[in-house]
GROMACS .gro file of C-alpha atoms in nm:
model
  233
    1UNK     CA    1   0.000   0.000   0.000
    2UNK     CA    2   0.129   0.336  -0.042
    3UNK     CA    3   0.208   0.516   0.210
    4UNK     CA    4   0.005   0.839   0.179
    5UNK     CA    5  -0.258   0.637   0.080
    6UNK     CA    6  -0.196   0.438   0.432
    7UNK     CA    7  -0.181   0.793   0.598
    8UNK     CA    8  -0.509   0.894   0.485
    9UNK     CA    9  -0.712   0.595   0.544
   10UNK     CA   10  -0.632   0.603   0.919
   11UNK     CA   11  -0.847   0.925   0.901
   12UNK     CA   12  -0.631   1.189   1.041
   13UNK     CA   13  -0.563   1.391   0.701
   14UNK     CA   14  -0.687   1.359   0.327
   15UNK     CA   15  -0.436   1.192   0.103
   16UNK     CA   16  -0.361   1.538  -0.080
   17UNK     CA   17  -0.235   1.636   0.288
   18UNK     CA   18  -0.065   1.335   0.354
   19UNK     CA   19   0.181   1.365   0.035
   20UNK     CA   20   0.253   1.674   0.203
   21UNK     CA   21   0.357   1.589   0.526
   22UNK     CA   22   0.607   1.320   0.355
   23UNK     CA   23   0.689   1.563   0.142
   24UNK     CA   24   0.781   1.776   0.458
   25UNK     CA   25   1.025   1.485   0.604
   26UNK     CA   26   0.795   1.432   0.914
   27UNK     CA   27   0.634   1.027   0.841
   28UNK     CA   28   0.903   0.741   0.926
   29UNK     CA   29   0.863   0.403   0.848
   30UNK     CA   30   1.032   0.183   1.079
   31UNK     CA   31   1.235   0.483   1.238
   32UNK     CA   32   1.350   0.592   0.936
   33UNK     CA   33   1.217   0.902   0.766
   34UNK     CA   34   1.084   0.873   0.445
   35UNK     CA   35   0.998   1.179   0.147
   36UNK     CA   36   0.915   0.950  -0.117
   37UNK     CA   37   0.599   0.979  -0.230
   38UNK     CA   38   0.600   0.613  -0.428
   39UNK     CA   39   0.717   0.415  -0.105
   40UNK     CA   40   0.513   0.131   0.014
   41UNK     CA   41   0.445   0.043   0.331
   42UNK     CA   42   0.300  -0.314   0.461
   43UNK     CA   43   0.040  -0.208   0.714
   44UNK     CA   44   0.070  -0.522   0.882
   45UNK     CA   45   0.425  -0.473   0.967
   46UNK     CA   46   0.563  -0.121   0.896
   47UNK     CA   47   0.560   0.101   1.215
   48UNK     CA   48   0.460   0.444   1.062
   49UNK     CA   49   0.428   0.775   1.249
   50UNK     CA   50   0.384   1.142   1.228
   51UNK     CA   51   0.581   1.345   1.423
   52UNK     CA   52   0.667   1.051   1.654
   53UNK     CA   53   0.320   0.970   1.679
   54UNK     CA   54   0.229   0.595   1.589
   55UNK     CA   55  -0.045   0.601   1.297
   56UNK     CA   56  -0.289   0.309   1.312
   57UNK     CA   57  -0.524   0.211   1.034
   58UNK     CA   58  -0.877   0.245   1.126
   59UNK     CA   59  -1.063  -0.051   1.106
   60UNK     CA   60  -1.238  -0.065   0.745
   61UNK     CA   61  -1.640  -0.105   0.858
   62UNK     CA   62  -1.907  -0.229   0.601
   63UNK     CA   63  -2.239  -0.172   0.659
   64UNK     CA   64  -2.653  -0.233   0.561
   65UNK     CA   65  -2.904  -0.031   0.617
   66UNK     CA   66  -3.277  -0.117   0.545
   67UNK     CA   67  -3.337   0.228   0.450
   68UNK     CA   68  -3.681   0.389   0.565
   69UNK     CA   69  -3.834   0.680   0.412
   70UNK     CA   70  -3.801   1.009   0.541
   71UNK     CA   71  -3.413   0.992   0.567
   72UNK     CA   72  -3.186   1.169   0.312
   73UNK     CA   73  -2.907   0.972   0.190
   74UNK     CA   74  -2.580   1.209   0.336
   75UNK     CA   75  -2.372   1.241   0.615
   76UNK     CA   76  -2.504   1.551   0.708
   77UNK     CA   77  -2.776   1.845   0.608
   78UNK     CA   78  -2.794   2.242   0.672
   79UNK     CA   79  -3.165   2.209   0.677
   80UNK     CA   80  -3.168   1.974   0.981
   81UNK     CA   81  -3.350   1.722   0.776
   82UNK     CA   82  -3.319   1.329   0.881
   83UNK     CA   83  -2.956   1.159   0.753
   84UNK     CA   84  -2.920   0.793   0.721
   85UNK     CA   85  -2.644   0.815   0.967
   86UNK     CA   86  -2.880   0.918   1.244
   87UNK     CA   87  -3.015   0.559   1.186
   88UNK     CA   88  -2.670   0.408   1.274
   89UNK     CA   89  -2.484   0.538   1.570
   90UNK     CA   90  -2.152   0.426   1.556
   91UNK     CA   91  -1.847   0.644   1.662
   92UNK     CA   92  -1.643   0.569   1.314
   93UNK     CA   93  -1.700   0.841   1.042
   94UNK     CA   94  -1.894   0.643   0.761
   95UNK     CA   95  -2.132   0.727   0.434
   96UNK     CA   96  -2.347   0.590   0.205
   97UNK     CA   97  -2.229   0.407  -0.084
   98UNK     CA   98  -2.400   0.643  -0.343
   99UNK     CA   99  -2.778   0.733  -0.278
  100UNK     CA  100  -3.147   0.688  -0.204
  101UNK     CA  101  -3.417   0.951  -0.257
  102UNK     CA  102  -3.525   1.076   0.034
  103UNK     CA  103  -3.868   0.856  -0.028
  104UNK     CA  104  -3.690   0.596  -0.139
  105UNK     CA  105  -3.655   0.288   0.080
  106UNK     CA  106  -3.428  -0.018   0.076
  107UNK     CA  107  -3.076  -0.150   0.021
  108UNK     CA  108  -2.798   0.131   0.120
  109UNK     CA  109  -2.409   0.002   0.195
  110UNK     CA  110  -2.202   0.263   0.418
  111UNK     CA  111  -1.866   0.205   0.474
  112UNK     CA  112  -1.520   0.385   0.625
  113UNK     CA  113  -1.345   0.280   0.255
  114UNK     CA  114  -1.346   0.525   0.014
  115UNK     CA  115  -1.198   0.347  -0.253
  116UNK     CA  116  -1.419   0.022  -0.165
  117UNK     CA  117  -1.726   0.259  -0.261
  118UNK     CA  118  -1.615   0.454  -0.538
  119UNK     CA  119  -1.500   0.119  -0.675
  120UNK     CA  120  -1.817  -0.015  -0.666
  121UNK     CA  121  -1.972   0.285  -0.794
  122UNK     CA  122  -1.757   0.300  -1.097
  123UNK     CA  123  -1.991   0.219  -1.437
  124UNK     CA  124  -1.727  -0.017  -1.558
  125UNK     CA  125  -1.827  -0.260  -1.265
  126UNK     CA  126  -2.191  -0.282  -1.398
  127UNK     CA  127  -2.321  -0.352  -1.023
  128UNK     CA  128  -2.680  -0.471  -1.071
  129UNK     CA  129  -2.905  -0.259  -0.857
  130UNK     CA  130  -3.287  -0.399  -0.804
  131UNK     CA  131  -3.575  -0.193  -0.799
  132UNK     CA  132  -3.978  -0.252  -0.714
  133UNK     CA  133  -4.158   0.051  -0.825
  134UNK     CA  134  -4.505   0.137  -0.764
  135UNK     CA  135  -4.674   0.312  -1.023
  136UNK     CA  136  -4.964   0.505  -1.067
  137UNK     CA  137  -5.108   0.268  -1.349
  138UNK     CA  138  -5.064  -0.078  -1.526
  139UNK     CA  139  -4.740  -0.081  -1.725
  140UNK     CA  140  -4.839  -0.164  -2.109
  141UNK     CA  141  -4.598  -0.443  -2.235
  142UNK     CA  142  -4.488  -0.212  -2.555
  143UNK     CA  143  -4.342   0.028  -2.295
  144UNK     CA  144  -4.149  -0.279  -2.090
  145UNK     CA  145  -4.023  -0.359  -2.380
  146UNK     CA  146  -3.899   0.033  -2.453
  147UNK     CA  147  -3.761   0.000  -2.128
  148UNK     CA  148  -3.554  -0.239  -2.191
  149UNK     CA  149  -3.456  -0.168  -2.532
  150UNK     CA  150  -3.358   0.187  -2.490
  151UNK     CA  151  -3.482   0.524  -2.486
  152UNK     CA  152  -3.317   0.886  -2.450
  153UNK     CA  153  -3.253   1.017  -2.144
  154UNK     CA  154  -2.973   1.303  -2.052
  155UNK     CA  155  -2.967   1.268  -2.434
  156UNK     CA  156  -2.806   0.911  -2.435
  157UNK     CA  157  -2.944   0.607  -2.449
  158UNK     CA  158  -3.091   0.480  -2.133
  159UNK     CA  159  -3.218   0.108  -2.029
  160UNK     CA  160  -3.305  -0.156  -1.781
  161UNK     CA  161  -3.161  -0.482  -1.766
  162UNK     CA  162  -3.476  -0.660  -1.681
  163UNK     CA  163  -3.846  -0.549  -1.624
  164UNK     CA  164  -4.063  -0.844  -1.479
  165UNK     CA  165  -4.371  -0.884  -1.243
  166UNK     CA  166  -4.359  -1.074  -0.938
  167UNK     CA  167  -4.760  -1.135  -0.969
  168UNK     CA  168  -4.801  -1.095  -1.300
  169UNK     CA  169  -5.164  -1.009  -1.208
  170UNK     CA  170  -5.048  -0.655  -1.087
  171UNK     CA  171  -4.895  -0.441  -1.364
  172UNK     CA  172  -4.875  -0.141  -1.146
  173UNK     CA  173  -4.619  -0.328  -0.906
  174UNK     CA  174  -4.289  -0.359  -1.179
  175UNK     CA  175  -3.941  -0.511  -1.049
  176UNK     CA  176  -3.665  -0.319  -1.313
  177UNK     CA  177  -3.253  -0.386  -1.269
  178UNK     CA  178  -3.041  -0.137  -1.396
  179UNK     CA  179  -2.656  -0.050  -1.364
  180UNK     CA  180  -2.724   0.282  -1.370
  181UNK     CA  181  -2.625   0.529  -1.081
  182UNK     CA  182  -2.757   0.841  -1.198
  183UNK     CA  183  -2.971   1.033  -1.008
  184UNK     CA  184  -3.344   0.949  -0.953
  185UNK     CA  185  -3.267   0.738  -1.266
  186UNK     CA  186  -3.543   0.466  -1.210
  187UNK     CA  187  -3.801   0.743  -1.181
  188UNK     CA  188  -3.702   0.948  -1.454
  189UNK     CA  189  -3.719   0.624  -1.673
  190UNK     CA  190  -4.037   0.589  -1.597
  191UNK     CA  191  -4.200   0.976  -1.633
  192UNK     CA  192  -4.016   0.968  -1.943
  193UNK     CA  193  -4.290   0.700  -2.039
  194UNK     CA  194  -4.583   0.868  -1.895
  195UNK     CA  195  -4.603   0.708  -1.527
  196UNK     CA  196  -4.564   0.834  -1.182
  197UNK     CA  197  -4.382   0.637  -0.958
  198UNK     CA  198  -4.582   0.620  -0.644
  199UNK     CA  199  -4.353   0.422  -0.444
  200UNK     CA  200  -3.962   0.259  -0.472
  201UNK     CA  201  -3.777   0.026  -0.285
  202UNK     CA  202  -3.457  -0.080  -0.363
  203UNK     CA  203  -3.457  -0.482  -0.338
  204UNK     CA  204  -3.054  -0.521  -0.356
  205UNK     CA  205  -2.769  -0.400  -0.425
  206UNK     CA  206  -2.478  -0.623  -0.654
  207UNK     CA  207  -2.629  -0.887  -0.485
  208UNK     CA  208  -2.698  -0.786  -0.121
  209UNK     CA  209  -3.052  -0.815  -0.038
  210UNK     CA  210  -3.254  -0.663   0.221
  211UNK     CA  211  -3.298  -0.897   0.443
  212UNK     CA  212  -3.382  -0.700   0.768
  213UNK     CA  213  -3.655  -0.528   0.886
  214UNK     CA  214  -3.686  -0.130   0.777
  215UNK     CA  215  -3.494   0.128   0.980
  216UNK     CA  216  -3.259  -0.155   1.081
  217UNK     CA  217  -2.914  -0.194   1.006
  218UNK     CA  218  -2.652  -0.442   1.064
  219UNK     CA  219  -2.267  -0.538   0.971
  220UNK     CA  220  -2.183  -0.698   0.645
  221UNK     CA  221  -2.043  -1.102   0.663
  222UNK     CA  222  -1.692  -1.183   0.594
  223UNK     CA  223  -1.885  -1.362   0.254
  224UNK     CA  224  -2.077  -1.064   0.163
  225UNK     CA  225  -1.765  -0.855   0.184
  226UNK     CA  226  -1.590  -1.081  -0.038
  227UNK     CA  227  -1.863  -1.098  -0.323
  228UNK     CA  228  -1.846  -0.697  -0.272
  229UNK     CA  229  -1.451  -0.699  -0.332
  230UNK     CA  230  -1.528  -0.917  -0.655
  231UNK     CA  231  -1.730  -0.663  -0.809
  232UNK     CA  232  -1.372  -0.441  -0.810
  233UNK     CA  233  -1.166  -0.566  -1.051
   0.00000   0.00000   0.00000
């Protein structure tokens, strides 16, 4: 691991900041200073400190949250309004692995690793994200089948994966997957096509289901966190 990279992820300083500070001639590695910015350090094994001070990376924490409504997806809002974080009160500095509408309930991740989450955020991983939407009236098959073919949105093509019914006798209740992150994407799909979605609730997330009851939250598995890592190649 690099070492300003190593710096940063204990949390005391952003990794802009720690270059600096090596930079500066005041991080040794095993007593002896070091200004390189390319070293590497084994974090397993490599005593590193800051002005004589030992640094110690934080434990990485993976989280899910059975998101409820009513709670915007940040780590904090001038408004006052409701965070997901006020949902889990742990001491560690997390956030959300990308976002939920406020009205939006279901899967979120949160996590202490930043480049965990913008891993699996990146569109070249093509994380599957599950959706049940709600609409305001049956969905005509020619328009699941726009849906999945394509149409224009942001001026670029746009699709979902799948669209299916899980009782096929209720039209207005659709399941989509997508790989798209973009914001409020699902509904947007949607009004594009003439429908209001009423409700949404996101199912999973690359393959993490919510399995808990709403408003809960608990730690990920050693398994789940390696079919997470997978997703990062």
């Amino acid at each position: 691991m690099r070492l300003n990279k190593f710096i940063s992820e204990s949390g005391i300083t952003s990794r802009r900041k720690a270059e600096e500070l090596i930079l500066q001639g005041r991080v040794t590695v095993n007593n002896k200073t070091i200004t390189t910015l390319a070293f590497n350090v084994d974090p397993e094994k490599d005593i590193v400190t800051l002005d004589g001070e030992r640094i110690r990376q934080k434990k990485k924490l993976y989280f899910l949250l059975n998101k409820p409504s009513g709670y915007i997806s940040t780590t904090d809002d001038e408004r006052g309004r409701k965070t997901v974080l006020d949902l889990i009160p742990v001491r560690e500095k997390l956030f959300p692995v990308g976002r939920l509408d406020a009205d939006t309930t279901g899967v979120l991740l949160l996590t202490n690793d930043g480049d965990f989450a913008n891993q699996l955020l990146h569109p070249r991983n093509k994380i599957i994200r599950v959706y049940e939407a709600k609409l305001d009236k049956e969905l005509e098959e020619k328009d699941a089948e726009r849906l999945i073919k394509g149409i224009l949105l942001d001026k670029r093509k746009s699709k979902f994966e799948r669209v299916y019914f899980e009782k096929p006798k209720d039209r207005t209740r659709v399941t989509v997957e997508c790989v798209e992150g973009r914001n409020h994407f699902v509904k947007r799909m949607f009004t594009l096509l003439g429908y209001e979605v009423k409700k949404l609730n996101r199912k999973s997330f690359a393959g993490i289901e919510a399995n808990i009851p709403v408003g809960s939250y608990r730690e990920l598995t050693i398994a789940e966190i390696k079919k997470l890592y997978q997703h990062n190649v």
